[in-house]
Short mmCIF file of C-alpha atoms and ligand atoms in Angstrom, two decimals:
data_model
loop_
_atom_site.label_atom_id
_atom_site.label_comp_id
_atom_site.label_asym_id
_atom_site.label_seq_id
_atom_site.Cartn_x
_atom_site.Cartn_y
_atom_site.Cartn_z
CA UNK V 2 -20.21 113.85 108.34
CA UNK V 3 -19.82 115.95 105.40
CA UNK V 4 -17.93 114.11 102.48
CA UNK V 5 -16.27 114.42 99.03
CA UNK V 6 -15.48 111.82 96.58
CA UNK V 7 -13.28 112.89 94.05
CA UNK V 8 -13.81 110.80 90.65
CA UNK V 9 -17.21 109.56 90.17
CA UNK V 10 -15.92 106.26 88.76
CA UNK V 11 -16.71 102.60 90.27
CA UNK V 12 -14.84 103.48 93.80
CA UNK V 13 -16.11 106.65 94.37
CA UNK V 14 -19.68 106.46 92.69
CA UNK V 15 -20.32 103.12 95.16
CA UNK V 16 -18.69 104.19 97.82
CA UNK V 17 -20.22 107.86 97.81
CA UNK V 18 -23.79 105.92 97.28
CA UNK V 19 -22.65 103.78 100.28
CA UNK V 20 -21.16 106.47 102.78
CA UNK V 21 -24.68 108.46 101.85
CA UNK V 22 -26.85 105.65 102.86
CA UNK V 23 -25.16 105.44 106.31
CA UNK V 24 -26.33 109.18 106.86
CA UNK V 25 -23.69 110.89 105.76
CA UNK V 26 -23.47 114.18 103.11
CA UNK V 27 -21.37 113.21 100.06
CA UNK V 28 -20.72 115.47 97.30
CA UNK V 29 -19.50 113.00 93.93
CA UNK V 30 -17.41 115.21 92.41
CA UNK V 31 -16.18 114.51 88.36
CA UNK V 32 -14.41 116.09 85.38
CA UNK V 33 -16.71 114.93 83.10
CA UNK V 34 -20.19 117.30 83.23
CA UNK V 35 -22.41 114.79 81.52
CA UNK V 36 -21.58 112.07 83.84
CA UNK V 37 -22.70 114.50 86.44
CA UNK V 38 -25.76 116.00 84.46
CA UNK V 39 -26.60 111.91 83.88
CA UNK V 40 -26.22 111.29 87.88
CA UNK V 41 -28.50 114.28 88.63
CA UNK V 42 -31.24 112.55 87.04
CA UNK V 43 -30.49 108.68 88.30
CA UNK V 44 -28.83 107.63 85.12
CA UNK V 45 -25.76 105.82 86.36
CA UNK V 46 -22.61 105.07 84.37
CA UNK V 47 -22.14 101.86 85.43
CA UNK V 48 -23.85 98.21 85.87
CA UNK V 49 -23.74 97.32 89.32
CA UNK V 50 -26.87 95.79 90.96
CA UNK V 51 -28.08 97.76 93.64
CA UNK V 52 -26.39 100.65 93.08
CA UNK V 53 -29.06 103.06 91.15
CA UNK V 54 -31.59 102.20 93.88
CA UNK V 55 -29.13 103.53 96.38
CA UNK V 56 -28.35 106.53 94.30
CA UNK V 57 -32.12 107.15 93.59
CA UNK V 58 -32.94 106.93 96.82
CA UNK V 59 -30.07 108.65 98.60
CA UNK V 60 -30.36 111.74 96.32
CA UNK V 61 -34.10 112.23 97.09
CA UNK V 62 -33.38 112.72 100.63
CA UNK V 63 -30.23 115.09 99.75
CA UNK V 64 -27.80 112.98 101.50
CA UNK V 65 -25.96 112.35 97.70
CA UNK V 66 -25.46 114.86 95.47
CA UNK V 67 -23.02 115.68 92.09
CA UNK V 68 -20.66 118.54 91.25
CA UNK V 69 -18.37 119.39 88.61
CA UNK V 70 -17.05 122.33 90.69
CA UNK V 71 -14.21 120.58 92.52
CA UNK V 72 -12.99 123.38 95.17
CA UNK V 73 -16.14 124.53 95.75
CA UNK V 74 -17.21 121.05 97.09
CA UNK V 75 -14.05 120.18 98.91
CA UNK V 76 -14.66 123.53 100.53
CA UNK V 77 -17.52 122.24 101.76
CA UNK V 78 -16.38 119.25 103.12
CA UNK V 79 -14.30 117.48 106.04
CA UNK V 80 -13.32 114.33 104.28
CA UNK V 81 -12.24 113.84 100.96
CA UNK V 82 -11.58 111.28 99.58
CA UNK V 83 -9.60 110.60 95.75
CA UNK V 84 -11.18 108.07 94.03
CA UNK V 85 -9.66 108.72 90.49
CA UNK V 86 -8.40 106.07 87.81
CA UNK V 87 -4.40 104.92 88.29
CA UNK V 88 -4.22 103.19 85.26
CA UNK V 89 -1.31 101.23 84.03
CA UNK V 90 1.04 103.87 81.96
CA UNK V 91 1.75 102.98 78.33
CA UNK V 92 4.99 101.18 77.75
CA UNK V 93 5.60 100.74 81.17
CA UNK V 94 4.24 98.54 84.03
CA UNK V 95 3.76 100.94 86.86
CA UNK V 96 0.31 102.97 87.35
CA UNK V 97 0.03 106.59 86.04
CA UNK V 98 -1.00 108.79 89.04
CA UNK V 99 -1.15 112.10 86.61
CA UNK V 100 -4.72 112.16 87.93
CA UNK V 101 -4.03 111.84 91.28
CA UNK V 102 -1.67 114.52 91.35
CA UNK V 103 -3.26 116.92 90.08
CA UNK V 104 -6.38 116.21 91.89
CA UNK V 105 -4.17 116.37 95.09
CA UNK V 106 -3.01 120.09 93.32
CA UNK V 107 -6.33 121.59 93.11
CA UNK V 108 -7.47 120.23 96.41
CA UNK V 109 -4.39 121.92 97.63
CA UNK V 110 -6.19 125.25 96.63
CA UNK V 111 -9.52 124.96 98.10
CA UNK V 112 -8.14 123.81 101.96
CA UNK V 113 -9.99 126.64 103.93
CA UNK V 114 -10.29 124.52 107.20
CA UNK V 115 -8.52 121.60 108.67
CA UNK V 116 -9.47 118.14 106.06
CA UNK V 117 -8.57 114.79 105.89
CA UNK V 118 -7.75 113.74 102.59
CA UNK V 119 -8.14 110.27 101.77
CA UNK V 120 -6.29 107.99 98.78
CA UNK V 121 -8.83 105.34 98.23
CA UNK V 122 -7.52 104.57 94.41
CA UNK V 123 -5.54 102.21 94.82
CA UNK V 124 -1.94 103.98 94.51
CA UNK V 125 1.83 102.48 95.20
CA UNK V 126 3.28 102.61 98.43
CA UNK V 127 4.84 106.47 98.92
CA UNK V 128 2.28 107.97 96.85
CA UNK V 129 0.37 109.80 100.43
CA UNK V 130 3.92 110.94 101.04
CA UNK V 131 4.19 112.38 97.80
CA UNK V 132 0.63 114.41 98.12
CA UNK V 133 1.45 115.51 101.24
CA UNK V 134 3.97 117.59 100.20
CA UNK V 135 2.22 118.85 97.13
CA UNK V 136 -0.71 119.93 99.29
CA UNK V 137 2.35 121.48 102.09
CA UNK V 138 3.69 123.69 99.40
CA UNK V 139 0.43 126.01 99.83
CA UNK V 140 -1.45 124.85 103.13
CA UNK V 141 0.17 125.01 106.31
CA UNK V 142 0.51 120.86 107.70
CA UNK V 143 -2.00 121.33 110.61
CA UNK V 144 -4.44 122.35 108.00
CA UNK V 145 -4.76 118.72 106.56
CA UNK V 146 -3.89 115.19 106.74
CA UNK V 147 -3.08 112.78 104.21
CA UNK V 148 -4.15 108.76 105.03
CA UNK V 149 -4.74 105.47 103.14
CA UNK V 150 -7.64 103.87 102.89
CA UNK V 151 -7.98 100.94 100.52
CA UNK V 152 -10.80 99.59 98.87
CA UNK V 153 -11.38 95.92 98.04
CA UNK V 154 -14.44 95.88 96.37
CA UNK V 155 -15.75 93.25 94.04
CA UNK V 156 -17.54 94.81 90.53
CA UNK V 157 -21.13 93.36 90.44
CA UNK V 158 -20.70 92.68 94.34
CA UNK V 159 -20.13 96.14 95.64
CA UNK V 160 -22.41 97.28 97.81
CA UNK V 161 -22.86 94.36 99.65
CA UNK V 162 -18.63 94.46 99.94
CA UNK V 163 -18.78 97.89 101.34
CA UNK V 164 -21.66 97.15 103.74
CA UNK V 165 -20.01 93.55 105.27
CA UNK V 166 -16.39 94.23 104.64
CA UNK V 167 -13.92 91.82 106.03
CA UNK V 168 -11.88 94.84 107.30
CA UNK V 169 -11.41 98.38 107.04
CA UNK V 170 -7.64 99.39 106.76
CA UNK V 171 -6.70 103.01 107.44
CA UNK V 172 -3.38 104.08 106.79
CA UNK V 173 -2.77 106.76 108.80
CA UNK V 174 -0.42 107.77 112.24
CA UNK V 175 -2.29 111.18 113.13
CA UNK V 176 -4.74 110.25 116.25
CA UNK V 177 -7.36 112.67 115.07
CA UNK V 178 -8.07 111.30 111.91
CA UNK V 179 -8.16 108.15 113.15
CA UNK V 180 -10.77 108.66 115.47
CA UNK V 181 -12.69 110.52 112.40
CA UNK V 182 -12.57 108.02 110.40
CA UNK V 183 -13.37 104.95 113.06
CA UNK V 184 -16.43 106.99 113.62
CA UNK V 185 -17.19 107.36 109.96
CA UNK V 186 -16.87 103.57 109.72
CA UNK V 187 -18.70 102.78 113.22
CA UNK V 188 -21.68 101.49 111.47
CA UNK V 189 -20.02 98.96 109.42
CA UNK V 190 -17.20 97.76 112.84
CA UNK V 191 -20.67 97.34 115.08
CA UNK V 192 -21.58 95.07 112.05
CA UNK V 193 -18.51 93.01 112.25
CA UNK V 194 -15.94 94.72 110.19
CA UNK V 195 -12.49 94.72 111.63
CA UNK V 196 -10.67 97.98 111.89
CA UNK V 197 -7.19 98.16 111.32
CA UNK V 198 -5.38 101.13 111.43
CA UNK V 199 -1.62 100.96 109.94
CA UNK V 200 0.87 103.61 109.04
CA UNK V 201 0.28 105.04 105.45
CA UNK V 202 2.42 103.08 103.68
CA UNK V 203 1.58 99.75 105.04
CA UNK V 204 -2.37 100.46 104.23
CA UNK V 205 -0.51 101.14 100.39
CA UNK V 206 1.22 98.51 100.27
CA UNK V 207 -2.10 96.12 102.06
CA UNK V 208 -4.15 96.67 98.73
CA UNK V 209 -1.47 95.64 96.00
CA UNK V 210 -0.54 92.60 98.06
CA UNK V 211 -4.05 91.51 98.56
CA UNK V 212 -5.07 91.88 95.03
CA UNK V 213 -1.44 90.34 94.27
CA UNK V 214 -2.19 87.13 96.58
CA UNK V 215 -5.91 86.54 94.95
CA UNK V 216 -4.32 86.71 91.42
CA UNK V 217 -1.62 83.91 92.84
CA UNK V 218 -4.54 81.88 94.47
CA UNK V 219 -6.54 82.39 91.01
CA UNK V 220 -3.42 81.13 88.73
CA UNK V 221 -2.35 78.94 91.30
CA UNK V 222 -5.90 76.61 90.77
CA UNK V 223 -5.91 77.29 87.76
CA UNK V 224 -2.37 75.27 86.56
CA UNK V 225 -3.73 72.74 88.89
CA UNK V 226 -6.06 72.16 86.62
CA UNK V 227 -4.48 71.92 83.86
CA UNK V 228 -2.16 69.01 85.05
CA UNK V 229 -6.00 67.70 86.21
CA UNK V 230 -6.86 67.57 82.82
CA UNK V 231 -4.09 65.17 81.91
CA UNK V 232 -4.45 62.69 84.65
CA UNK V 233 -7.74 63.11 84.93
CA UNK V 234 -8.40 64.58 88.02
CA UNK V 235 -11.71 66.27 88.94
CA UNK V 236 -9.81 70.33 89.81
CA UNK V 237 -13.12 70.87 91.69
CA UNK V 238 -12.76 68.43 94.10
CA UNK V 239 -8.67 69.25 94.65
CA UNK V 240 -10.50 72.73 95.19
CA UNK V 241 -12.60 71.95 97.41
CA UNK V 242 -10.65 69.71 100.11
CA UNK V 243 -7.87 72.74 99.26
CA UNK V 244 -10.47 75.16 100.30
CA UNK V 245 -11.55 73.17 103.95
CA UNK V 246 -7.94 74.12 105.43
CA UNK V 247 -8.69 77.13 106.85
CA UNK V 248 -5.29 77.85 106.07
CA UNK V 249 -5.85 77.98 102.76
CA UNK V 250 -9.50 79.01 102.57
CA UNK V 251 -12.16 78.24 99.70
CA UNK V 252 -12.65 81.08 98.60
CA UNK V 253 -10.55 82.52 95.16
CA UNK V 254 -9.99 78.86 93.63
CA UNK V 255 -12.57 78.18 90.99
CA UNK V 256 -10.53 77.43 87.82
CA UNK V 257 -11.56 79.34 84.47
CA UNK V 258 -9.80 81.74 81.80
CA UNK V 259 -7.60 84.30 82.46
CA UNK V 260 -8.22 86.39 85.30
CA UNK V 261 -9.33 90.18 83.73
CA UNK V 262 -10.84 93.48 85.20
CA UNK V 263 -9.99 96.63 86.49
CA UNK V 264 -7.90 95.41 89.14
CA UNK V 265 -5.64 92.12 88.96
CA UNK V 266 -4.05 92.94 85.82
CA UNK V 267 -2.91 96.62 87.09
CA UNK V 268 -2.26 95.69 90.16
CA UNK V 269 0.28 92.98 89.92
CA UNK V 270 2.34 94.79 87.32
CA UNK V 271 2.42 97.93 89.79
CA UNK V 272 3.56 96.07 92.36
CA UNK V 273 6.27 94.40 90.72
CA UNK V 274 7.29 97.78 89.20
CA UNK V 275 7.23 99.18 92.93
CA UNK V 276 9.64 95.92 93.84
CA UNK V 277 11.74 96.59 90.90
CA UNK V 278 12.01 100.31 91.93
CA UNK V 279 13.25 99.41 95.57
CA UNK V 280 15.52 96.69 93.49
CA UNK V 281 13.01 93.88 95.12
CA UNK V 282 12.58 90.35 93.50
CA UNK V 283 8.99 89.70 93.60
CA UNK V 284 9.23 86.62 91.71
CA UNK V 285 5.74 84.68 92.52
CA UNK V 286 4.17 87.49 91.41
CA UNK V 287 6.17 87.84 88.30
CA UNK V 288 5.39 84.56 87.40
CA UNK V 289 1.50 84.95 88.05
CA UNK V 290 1.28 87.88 85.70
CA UNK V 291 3.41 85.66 83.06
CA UNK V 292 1.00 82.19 82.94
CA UNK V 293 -1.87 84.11 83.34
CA UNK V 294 -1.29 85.72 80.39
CA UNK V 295 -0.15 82.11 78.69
CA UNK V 296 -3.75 81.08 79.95
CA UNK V 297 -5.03 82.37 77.09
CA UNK V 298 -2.96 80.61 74.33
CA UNK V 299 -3.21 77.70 76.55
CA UNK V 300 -7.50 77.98 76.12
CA UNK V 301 -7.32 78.41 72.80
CA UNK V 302 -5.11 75.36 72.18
CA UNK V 303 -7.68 73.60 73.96
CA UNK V 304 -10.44 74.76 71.43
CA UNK V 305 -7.96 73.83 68.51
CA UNK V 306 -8.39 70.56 70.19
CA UNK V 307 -11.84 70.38 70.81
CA UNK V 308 -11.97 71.45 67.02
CA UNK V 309 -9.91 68.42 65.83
CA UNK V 310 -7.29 71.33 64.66
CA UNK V 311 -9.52 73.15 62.64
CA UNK V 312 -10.65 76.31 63.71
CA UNK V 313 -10.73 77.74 60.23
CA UNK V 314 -14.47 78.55 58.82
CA UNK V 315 -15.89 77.50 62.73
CA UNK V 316 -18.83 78.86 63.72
CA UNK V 317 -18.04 80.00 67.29
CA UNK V 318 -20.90 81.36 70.08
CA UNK V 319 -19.30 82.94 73.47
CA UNK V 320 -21.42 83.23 76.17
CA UNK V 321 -20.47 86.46 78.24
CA UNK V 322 -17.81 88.25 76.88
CA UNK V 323 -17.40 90.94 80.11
CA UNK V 324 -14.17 89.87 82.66
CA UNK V 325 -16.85 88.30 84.87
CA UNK V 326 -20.53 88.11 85.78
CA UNK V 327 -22.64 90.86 86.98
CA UNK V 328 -20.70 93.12 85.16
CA UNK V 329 -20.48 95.32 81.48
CA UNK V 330 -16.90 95.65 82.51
CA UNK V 331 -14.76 94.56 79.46
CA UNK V 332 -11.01 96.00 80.78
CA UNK V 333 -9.25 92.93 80.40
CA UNK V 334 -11.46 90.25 79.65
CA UNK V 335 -9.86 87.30 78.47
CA UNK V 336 -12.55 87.74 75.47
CA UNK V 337 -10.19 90.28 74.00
CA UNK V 338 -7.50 88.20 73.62
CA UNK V 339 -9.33 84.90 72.61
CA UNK V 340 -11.75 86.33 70.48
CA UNK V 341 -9.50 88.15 67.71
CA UNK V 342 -7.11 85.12 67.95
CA UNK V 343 -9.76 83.18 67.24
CA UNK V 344 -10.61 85.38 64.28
CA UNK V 345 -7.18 85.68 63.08
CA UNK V 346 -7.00 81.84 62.77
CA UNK V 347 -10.34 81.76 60.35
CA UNK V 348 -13.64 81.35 63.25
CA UNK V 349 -16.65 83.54 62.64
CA UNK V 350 -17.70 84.91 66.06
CA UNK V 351 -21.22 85.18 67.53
CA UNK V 352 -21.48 86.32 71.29
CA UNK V 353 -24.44 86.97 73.86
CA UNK V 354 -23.97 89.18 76.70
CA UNK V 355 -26.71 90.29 79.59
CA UNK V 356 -25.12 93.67 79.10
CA UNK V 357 -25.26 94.16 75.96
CA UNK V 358 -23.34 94.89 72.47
CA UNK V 359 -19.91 95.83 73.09
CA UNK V 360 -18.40 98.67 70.52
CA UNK V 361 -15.12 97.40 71.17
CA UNK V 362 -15.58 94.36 68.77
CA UNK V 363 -17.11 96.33 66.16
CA UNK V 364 -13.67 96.18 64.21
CA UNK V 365 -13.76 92.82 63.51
CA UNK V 366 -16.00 91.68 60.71
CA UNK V 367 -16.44 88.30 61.49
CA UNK V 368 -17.53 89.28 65.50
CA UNK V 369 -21.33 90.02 65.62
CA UNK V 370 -23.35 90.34 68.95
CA UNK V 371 -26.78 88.12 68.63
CA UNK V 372 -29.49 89.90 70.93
CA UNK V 373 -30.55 86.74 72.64
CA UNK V 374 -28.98 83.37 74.06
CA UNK V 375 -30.91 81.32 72.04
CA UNK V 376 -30.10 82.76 68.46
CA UNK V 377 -26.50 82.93 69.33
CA UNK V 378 -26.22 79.08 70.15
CA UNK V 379 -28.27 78.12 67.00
CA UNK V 380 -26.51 76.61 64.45
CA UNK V 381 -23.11 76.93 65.65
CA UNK V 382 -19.87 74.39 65.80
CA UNK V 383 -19.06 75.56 69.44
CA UNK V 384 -20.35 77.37 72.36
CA UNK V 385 -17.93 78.60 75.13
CA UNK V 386 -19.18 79.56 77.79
CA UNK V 387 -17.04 82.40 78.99
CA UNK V 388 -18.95 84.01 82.08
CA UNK V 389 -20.63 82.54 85.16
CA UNK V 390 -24.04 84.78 84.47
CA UNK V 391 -27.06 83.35 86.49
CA UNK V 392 -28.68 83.55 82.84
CA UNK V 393 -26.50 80.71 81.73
CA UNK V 394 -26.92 78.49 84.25
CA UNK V 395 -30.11 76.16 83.06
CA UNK V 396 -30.18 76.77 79.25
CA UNK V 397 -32.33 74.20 77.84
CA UNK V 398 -29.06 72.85 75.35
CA UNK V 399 -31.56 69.34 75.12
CA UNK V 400 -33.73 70.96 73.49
CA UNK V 401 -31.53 74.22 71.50
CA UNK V 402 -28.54 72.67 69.89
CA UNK V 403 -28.03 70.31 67.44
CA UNK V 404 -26.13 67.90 69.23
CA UNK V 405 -24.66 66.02 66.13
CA UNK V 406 -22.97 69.40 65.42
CA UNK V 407 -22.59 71.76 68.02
CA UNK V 408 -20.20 71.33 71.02
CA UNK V 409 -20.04 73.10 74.45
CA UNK V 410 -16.16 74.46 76.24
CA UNK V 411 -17.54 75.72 79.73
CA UNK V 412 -14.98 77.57 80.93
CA UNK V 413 -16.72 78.11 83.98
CA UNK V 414 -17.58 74.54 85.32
CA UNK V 415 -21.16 75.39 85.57
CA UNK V 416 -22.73 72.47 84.19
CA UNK V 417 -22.51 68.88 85.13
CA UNK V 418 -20.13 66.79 82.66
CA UNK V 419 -21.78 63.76 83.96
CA UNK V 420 -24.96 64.72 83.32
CA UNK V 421 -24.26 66.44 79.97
CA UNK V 422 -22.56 62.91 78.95
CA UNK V 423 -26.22 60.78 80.30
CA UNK V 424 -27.56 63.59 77.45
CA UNK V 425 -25.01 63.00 74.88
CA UNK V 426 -23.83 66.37 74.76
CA UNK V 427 -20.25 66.90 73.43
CA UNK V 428 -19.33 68.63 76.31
CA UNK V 429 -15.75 70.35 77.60
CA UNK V 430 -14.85 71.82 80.66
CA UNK V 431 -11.99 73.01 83.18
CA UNK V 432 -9.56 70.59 85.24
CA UNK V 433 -11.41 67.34 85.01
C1 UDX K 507 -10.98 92.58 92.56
C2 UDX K 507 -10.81 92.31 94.08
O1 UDX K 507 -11.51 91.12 94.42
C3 UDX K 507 -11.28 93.49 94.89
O2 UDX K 507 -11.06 93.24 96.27
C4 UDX K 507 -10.45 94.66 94.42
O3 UDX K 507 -10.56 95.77 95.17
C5 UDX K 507 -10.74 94.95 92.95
O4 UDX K 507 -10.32 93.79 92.22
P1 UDX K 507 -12.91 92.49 90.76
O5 UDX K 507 -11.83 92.79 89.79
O6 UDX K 507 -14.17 93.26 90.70
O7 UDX K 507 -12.35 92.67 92.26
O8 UDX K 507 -13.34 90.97 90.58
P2 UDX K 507 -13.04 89.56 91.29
O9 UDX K 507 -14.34 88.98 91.68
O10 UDX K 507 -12.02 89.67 92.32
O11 UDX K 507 -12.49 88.73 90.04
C6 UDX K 507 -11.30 89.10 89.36
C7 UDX K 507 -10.97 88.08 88.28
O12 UDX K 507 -10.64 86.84 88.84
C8 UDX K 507 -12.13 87.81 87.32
O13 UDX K 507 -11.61 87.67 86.02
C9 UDX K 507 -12.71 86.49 87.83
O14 UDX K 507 -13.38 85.77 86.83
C10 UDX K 507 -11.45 85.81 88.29
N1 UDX K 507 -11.67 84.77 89.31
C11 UDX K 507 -12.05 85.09 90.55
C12 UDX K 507 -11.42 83.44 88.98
O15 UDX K 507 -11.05 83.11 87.85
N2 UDX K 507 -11.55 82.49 89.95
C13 UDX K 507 -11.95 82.79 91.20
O16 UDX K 507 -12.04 81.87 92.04
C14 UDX K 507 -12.22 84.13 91.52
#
């Protein structure tokens, strides 16, 4: 089938890679020429394992290529799909779809046979209503049909979520497209994946709720374990007996900081702004978005503590700084709150990443970036350990820290408090 991905970003640069490798001819269409003139020659904007092999690969055999010419490449295709940023507006809670709007415009221009166009950003319920009738004020309505069709994949586990996805939800009521788009997704629903096909606005709606009920799940564990930590109570354990009830399910209930990224945050604020807009009380969800942002003051109380109440002139190491592993993503990281509060009350900041430097704390003079994990835990009053990167898993702290001075926060729960105590490691960690 003959694709178009509008927006190069995370959504449509994975799934464009993805839809490509299944045999399909995808156009990645952007805005931004160097990001294209960079993705002609394999250099991909992102860090995602997997994903330059598949881009590398899928380009060679001319299954994937990259445009900046937008109508010329819808032209060319049956399916597009708009993969561009709805990010949260300023001053308000509800996502900007400027972008998507006037994607939906110039699409509008280029329609020169019949196309299904496809919201895969993830946009509040109403939104295909709205760009169907931008796209009916020049195109006659058999020429095109709008649908839904959330994503729901993880950063650092992308590919592997588009290729074994749970489900595939298409929003859509037109039997055509339907059967278009169960065929474009036959390889994946022979694999397993369920298909669901819902009206528009319940596929809309399917997206904000799931991402809504993960946060919940994610805060949920997460004040669990901090009434753990006062009668001690090992939060992994309540986790994991949690978990066995299928009811429940295991997965989504590892305590830790704040939950960050490119998703939860947004997500839960749109979706109350939706509710708020339809004069809905969606007050779980309100409540999520409030203690996880408390999560943060709440962690760095816990380093006061740790500190014996004084952070002042502390030499402090974080280990990851990114929202979560396997990624350079930094949009929202609970790093961006701790770490300048942390400054602001007197701590001098080291930090390691497996992705690198990260401009954004260049501002702060007492933040610098140490190129390896070993130099940034030397000499230093306490190490937290922020992100759950393979890399940290069996540092040698034995034999690297001075174990007089230095103390360890794992924010994580990677390491094993019992065994850290048998090596008389001041040692901290979540819910227990
Ligand atoms: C999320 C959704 O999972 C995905 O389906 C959606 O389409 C995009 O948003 P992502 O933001 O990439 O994906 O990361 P995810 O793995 O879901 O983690 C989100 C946040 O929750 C991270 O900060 C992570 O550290 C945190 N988290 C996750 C926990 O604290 N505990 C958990 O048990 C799981």
């Amino acid at each position: 089938m003959k694709l178009c991905m509008i927006g190069s970003g995370y959504v449509g640069l994975v799934s464009g890679a993805c839809f490509s490798d299944l045999g399909n001819d995808v156009i990645c269409v952007d805005n931004d020429t160097k990001k294209i003139d960079n993705l002609k020659k394999g250099i991909i904007p992102i860090y995602e394992p997997g994903l330059e092999e598949l881009v590398i690969r899928n380009t060679k055999q001319n299954r994937l290529i990259f445009s900046s010419n937008l109508k010329e490449s819808v032209k060319k295709s049956d399916i597009i799909f708009i993969c561009v940023g709805t990010p949260t507006r300023k001053n308000v809670s509800s996502a900007d779809l400027s972008y998507v709007y006037n994607v939906a415009k110039e699409i509008s221009l280029s329609i020169n046979k019949f196309k299904i166009i496809i919201t895969k950003s993830t946009v509040p319920v109403t939104t295909g209503d709205i760009i169907e009738n931008l796209i009916s004020k020049k195109v006659n309505k058999n020429l095109f049909c709008v649908a839904s069709n959330p994503e729901f994949l993880r950063e650092g586990e992308a590919i592997r979520d588009f290729t074994y996805p749970d489900r595939i939800v298409i929003g859509t009521d037109d039997k055509r497209t339907n059967k278009v788009l169960k065929e474009l997704y036959s390889p994946l629903i022979s694999k397993g994946a369920q298909y669901i096909q819902t009206a528009r606005r319940s596929a809309e709606l399917i997206k904000y709720a799931s991402n809504a009920f993960l946060a919940t799940k994610i805060t949920f564990i997460n004040e669990i374990a901090n009434l753990c930590e006062k009668i001690n109570v090992n939060v992994e354990d309540v986790a994991i007996a949690m978990g066995l009830d299928k009811r429940i399910g295991s997965r989504f209930l590892r305590a830790g900081p704040a939950y960050g990224g490119s998703c939860f945050p947004k997500d839960t604020k749109a979706i109350v702004a939706t509710a708020n807009k339809y004069k809905t009380n969606l007050s779980v969800i309100k409540s999520v978005i409030k203690s996880n942002e408390n999560r943060n003051k709440f962690l760095i109380n816990r380093v006061n503590l740790i500190l014996k109440n004084k952070i002042k002139n502390k030499k402090i190491t974080f280990l990851g700084v990114t929202f979560k592993a396997n990624t350079d993503d930094m949009r929202d990281s609970s790093c961006l709150t701790m770490i300048p509060e942390l400054v602001k009350k007197g701590a001098s900041i080291k930090y390691y990443d497996p992705t690198g430097y990260k401009e954004i704390f260049k501002k702060f003079k007492n933040v610098s970036y140490e190129k390896t994990i070993e130099r940034s835990i030397d000499n230093v009053d306490l190490i937290i350990i922020h992100t759950e990167w393979n890399d940290f898993k069996s540092i040698n702290f034995n034999k690297l820290i001075n174990k007089k001075k230095t103390k360890i926060f794992d924010m994580r729960n990677i390491y094993s408090s019992i065994k850290m105590k048998n090596d008389r490691i001041s040692y901290f960690s979540i819910g227990k």
